[in-house]
Short mmCIF file of C-alpha atoms and ligand atoms in Angstrom, two decimals:
data_model
loop_
_atom_site.label_atom_id
_atom_site.label_comp_id
_atom_site.label_asym_id
_atom_site.label_seq_id
_atom_site.Cartn_x
_atom_site.Cartn_y
_atom_site.Cartn_z
CA MET A 1 156.68 41.30 89.48
CA ALA A 2 157.73 39.10 92.31
CA ILE A 3 160.60 40.22 94.52
CA ILE A 4 162.71 37.23 95.65
CA ALA A 5 165.39 37.55 98.23
CA SER A 6 168.12 35.10 99.47
CA ASN A 7 169.65 35.52 102.89
CA PHE A 8 172.88 33.63 103.10
CA LYS A 9 173.11 34.25 106.87
CA THR A 10 176.53 32.65 107.94
CA ASN A 11 176.89 30.46 104.86
CA HIS A 12 178.98 30.49 101.75
CA THR A 13 182.51 31.71 100.99
CA ARG A 14 183.84 34.36 98.76
CA LYS A 15 184.33 31.68 96.11
CA THR A 16 180.75 30.08 96.33
CA THR A 17 179.08 33.52 96.65
CA SER A 18 180.90 34.63 93.49
CA TYR A 19 179.73 31.55 91.57
CA PHE A 20 176.24 31.76 93.00
CA VAL A 21 175.87 35.38 91.96
CA GLU A 22 177.15 34.54 88.47
CA GLU A 23 174.79 31.76 88.07
CA VAL A 24 171.83 33.78 89.12
CA ASN A 25 172.72 36.44 86.84
CA LYS A 26 173.19 34.11 83.89
CA TYR A 27 169.89 32.54 84.51
CA LEU A 28 167.92 35.85 84.69
CA VAL A 29 169.65 37.07 81.53
CA SER A 30 169.17 33.92 79.37
CA ASN A 31 165.59 33.42 80.40
CA ASN A 32 164.52 37.13 80.29
CA VAL A 33 163.37 36.96 83.91
CA SER A 34 162.45 40.27 85.14
CA SER A 35 161.78 39.46 88.72
CA ASP A 36 163.47 41.90 91.46
CA VAL A 37 166.20 39.56 92.94
CA TYR A 38 168.21 40.36 96.14
CA ILE A 39 171.04 38.42 97.48
CA PHE A 40 172.51 39.09 101.00
CA PRO A 41 175.84 37.33 101.33
CA THR A 42 178.13 37.44 104.38
CA SER A 43 180.03 40.75 104.46
CA THR A 44 183.34 38.89 103.85
CA SER A 45 181.99 37.79 100.48
CA LEU A 46 181.13 41.23 99.07
CA ASP A 47 182.72 42.08 95.78
CA LYS A 48 182.18 44.17 92.65
CA PHE A 49 179.78 41.83 91.09
CA GLU A 50 178.73 42.40 87.55
CA THR A 51 174.88 42.03 87.56
CA ILE A 52 171.96 43.20 85.54
CA PRO A 53 170.13 46.08 87.57
CA THR A 54 167.38 43.70 88.71
CA LEU A 55 169.92 41.54 90.63
CA ASN A 56 170.90 43.60 93.85
CA ILE A 57 173.57 42.60 96.26
CA GLY A 58 172.88 43.74 99.89
CA VAL A 59 174.15 43.35 103.18
CA GLN A 60 172.70 41.49 106.22
CA ASN A 61 173.75 44.01 108.63
CA ALA A 62 175.95 47.14 108.99
CA TYR A 63 176.50 49.75 111.79
CA ALA A 64 174.87 53.17 111.71
CA THR A 65 178.23 54.96 111.02
CA GLN A 66 180.55 55.83 108.01
CA LYS A 67 183.54 54.61 110.02
CA GLY A 68 184.94 54.64 113.39
CA SER A 69 185.55 52.41 116.55
CA PHE A 70 182.92 49.76 116.46
CA THR A 71 184.77 46.45 116.84
CA GLY A 72 183.44 43.80 114.50
CA GLU A 73 181.01 46.04 112.49
CA ILE A 74 181.16 47.54 109.19
CA GLY A 75 180.02 50.98 108.04
CA THR A 76 179.38 52.84 104.82
CA GLU A 77 183.08 53.39 103.93
CA GLN A 78 183.30 49.65 103.58
CA LEU A 79 180.07 49.35 101.86
CA ASP A 80 180.85 52.16 99.26
CA GLU A 81 183.86 50.10 98.26
CA PHE A 82 181.38 47.59 96.73
CA ASP A 83 178.70 50.08 95.65
CA VAL A 84 176.40 48.44 98.19
CA ASN A 85 173.09 50.45 98.88
CA THR A 86 170.84 47.78 100.04
CA ILE A 87 170.49 46.60 103.63
CA LEU A 88 168.42 44.10 105.75
CA ILE A 89 167.40 45.63 109.01
CA GLY A 90 165.29 44.08 111.78
CA HIS A 91 166.11 40.54 110.99
CA SER A 92 164.72 38.43 113.98
CA GLU A 93 168.24 36.69 114.35
CA ARG A 94 169.60 40.16 114.94
CA ARG A 95 166.87 41.10 117.23
CA HIS A 96 166.81 37.83 119.37
CA ILE A 97 170.31 36.28 118.97
CA LEU A 98 172.41 39.33 118.61
CA GLY A 99 170.15 41.38 121.04
CA GLU A 100 169.50 44.41 118.88
CA SER A 101 166.80 46.64 120.57
CA GLN A 102 164.09 48.39 118.82
CA GLU A 103 165.70 51.66 119.69
CA GLU A 104 169.01 50.57 118.02
CA ILE A 105 167.17 49.22 114.93
CA ALA A 106 165.28 52.45 114.52
CA LYS A 107 168.47 54.39 114.75
CA LYS A 108 170.03 52.23 112.11
CA PHE A 109 166.98 52.56 109.95
CA ALA A 110 167.11 56.38 110.28
CA PHE A 111 170.79 56.42 109.25
CA TYR A 112 170.55 54.23 106.23
CA SER A 113 167.34 55.89 105.12
CA GLU A 114 168.95 59.27 105.37
CA LEU A 115 171.48 57.83 102.85
CA GLY A 116 168.81 56.51 100.49
CA TYR A 117 169.53 52.82 100.96
CA LYS A 118 166.87 50.32 99.89
CA ILE A 119 165.85 48.70 103.24
CA ILE A 120 164.41 45.41 103.59
CA TYR A 121 162.80 45.57 107.04
CA CYS A 122 161.77 42.49 108.88
CA VAL A 123 159.15 42.19 111.41
CA GLY A 124 157.46 39.01 113.02
CA GLU A 125 156.29 37.55 116.21
CA PRO A 126 157.40 34.63 118.48
CA LEU A 127 155.44 31.43 119.07
CA GLU A 128 153.95 32.35 122.39
CA VAL A 129 152.48 35.72 120.60
CA LYS A 130 151.15 33.70 117.86
CA GLU A 131 149.35 31.42 120.23
CA GLU A 132 147.68 34.50 121.78
CA GLY A 133 145.78 35.01 118.50
CA LEU A 134 145.79 37.50 115.56
CA GLU A 135 144.95 40.67 117.65
CA LYS A 136 148.15 40.20 119.80
CA THR A 137 150.16 39.10 116.83
CA LEU A 138 149.47 42.40 115.05
CA GLU A 139 149.90 44.31 118.42
CA TYR A 140 153.47 42.93 118.63
CA ILE A 141 154.22 43.45 115.09
CA TYR A 142 153.06 46.99 115.24
CA SER A 143 155.27 47.53 118.20
CA GLN A 144 158.25 46.59 115.77
CA PHE A 145 157.47 49.77 113.74
CA GLU A 146 158.25 52.07 116.66
CA GLY A 147 160.69 54.73 115.41
CA ILE A 148 160.49 53.57 111.78
CA ASP A 149 159.39 55.76 108.99
CA ILE A 150 156.93 53.71 107.32
CA ASN A 151 156.56 56.10 104.39
CA TYR A 152 160.28 55.82 103.48
CA GLU A 153 160.38 55.61 99.59
CA ASN A 154 162.92 52.86 99.43
CA LEU A 155 161.34 50.47 101.92
CA ILE A 156 160.46 46.84 101.43
CA LEU A 157 158.81 45.06 104.40
CA ALA A 158 159.15 41.38 105.17
CA TYR A 159 156.79 39.59 107.55
CA GLU A 160 158.84 36.70 109.03
CA PRO A 161 157.15 34.81 112.00
CA ILE A 162 160.02 33.80 114.19
CA TRP A 163 158.54 30.31 114.68
CA ALA A 164 158.84 29.71 110.90
CA ILE A 165 162.21 30.90 110.44
CA GLY A 166 164.76 28.02 110.00
CA THR A 167 162.33 25.43 111.27
CA GLY A 168 160.90 23.88 108.31
CA VAL A 169 157.41 24.94 109.64
CA THR A 170 155.76 27.41 107.18
CA ALA A 171 153.03 29.70 108.31
CA THR A 172 149.80 28.40 106.70
CA LEU A 173 148.32 30.46 103.70
CA GLU A 174 145.66 31.62 106.02
CA ASP A 175 148.16 32.93 108.65
CA ILE A 176 150.07 34.72 105.83
CA THR A 177 146.96 36.30 104.36
CA ASP A 178 145.54 37.34 107.72
CA VAL A 179 148.77 39.25 108.74
CA HIS A 180 149.48 40.45 105.23
CA SER A 181 146.03 41.96 104.68
CA ALA A 182 146.13 43.88 108.05
CA LEU A 183 149.85 45.11 107.36
CA LYS A 184 148.91 46.15 103.85
CA SER A 185 145.82 48.14 104.97
CA LYS A 186 148.20 50.36 107.22
CA ILE A 187 151.30 50.51 105.24
CA GLU A 188 151.53 50.67 101.46
CA LYS A 189 154.94 49.13 100.69
CA PRO A 190 155.89 45.99 99.11
CA LEU A 191 155.57 43.11 101.63
CA LEU A 192 157.56 39.75 101.39
CA TYR A 193 156.79 36.65 103.43
CA GLY A 194 159.64 34.78 104.97
CA GLY A 195 159.82 31.67 107.11
CA SER A 196 160.62 28.13 105.71
CA VAL A 197 159.64 29.24 102.21
CA LYS A 198 160.82 26.23 99.83
CA VAL A 199 160.94 25.34 96.25
CA ASP A 200 157.66 23.64 96.57
CA ASN A 201 155.53 26.28 98.40
CA VAL A 202 157.01 29.50 97.04
CA ARG A 203 154.64 29.74 94.09
CA ASP A 204 151.53 29.33 96.45
CA ILE A 205 152.89 31.77 98.87
CA CYS A 206 153.78 34.43 96.46
CA SER A 207 150.43 34.16 94.65
CA LEU A 208 148.54 35.07 97.74
CA HIS A 209 146.77 38.50 97.61
CA GLY A 210 149.02 40.87 99.72
CA VAL A 211 152.27 39.00 99.19
CA ASP A 212 154.73 40.57 96.86
CA GLY A 213 157.53 38.00 97.18
CA ALA A 214 159.69 35.92 99.55
CA LEU A 215 162.65 36.37 101.88
CA ILE A 216 164.34 33.00 101.96
CA GLY A 217 167.15 31.64 103.93
CA THR A 218 167.74 27.89 104.20
CA ALA A 219 165.98 26.89 100.80
CA SER A 220 168.08 29.47 98.76
CA TRP A 221 171.45 28.35 99.70
CA ILE A 222 171.70 25.71 96.94
CA ILE A 223 172.14 27.46 93.59
CA GLU A 224 169.92 24.85 91.74
CA ASP A 225 167.09 25.32 94.40
CA PHE A 226 167.26 29.20 94.14
CA ILE A 227 167.04 29.01 90.40
CA GLN A 228 164.07 26.70 90.65
CA ILE A 229 162.34 29.23 93.19
CA LEU A 230 162.97 31.92 90.54
CA GLU A 231 161.71 29.74 87.89
CA ASN A 232 158.60 28.98 89.93
CA THR A 233 157.76 32.51 90.53
CA LYS A 234 159.00 34.21 87.29
CA ASP A 235 155.51 34.97 85.87
CA LEU A 236 153.97 36.32 89.15
C1 LIG B 301 165.27 34.22 106.88
O1 LIG B 301 166.59 34.19 107.26
O2 LIG B 301 164.90 35.42 106.61
C2 LIG B 301 164.60 33.04 106.65
C3 LIG B 301 163.20 33.34 106.28
O3 LIG B 301 165.09 31.74 106.75
P1 LIG B 301 164.34 30.40 106.41
O4 LIG B 301 163.94 30.52 105.00
O5 LIG B 301 165.56 29.45 106.60
O6 LIG B 301 163.29 30.12 107.42
#
């Protein structure tokens, strides 16, 4: 079954998030769709959502702590309040805009894996590395596994080339296949593709050998589009 994840980034409010989750849940129930669906709202929009077990609400980020003095961050005390046990780690926007180092990311991974969280772990190369070819691209991606337990049982991976995130430029099916088959031969975990996945290309991408689903930002924020994405992948 396809795994389809929506990353809200810094979009939607409490009200629109709650409507979105409700609509997705309704769609999955009434159409008997058994895809594994993840929604990552902003942390201010977390709530006790009533969803079927295959619809999971996770967080885009949290600090490696239960509680404490980490201004602007949240920890497991806040996540527990909403029964959240799914987290995105290593997203390129956190690595490159928010400046998270591989060391900090590995520390976060260790903390949340110790607690049994489902982790969607993101890797991906910048354009200048992609332009150096597949070997350099893989080398760069493998360096993003430093300090990461790739055998962790609740791990889902996401390959998200940075040059394809939020740009409208999707990697070609060939690019995706090359990287996914290399990663799959080393790490036996579900592997999502992310980077300008849209209603029109999600099926082709998710049908590729070595692609277990998609992590989607921009194209997932409009409820009708996200439902269409689920519809286009429901039998994969
Ligand atoms: C993402 O945020 O993980 C992502 C893939 O974004 P977009 O779909 O907008 O490229």
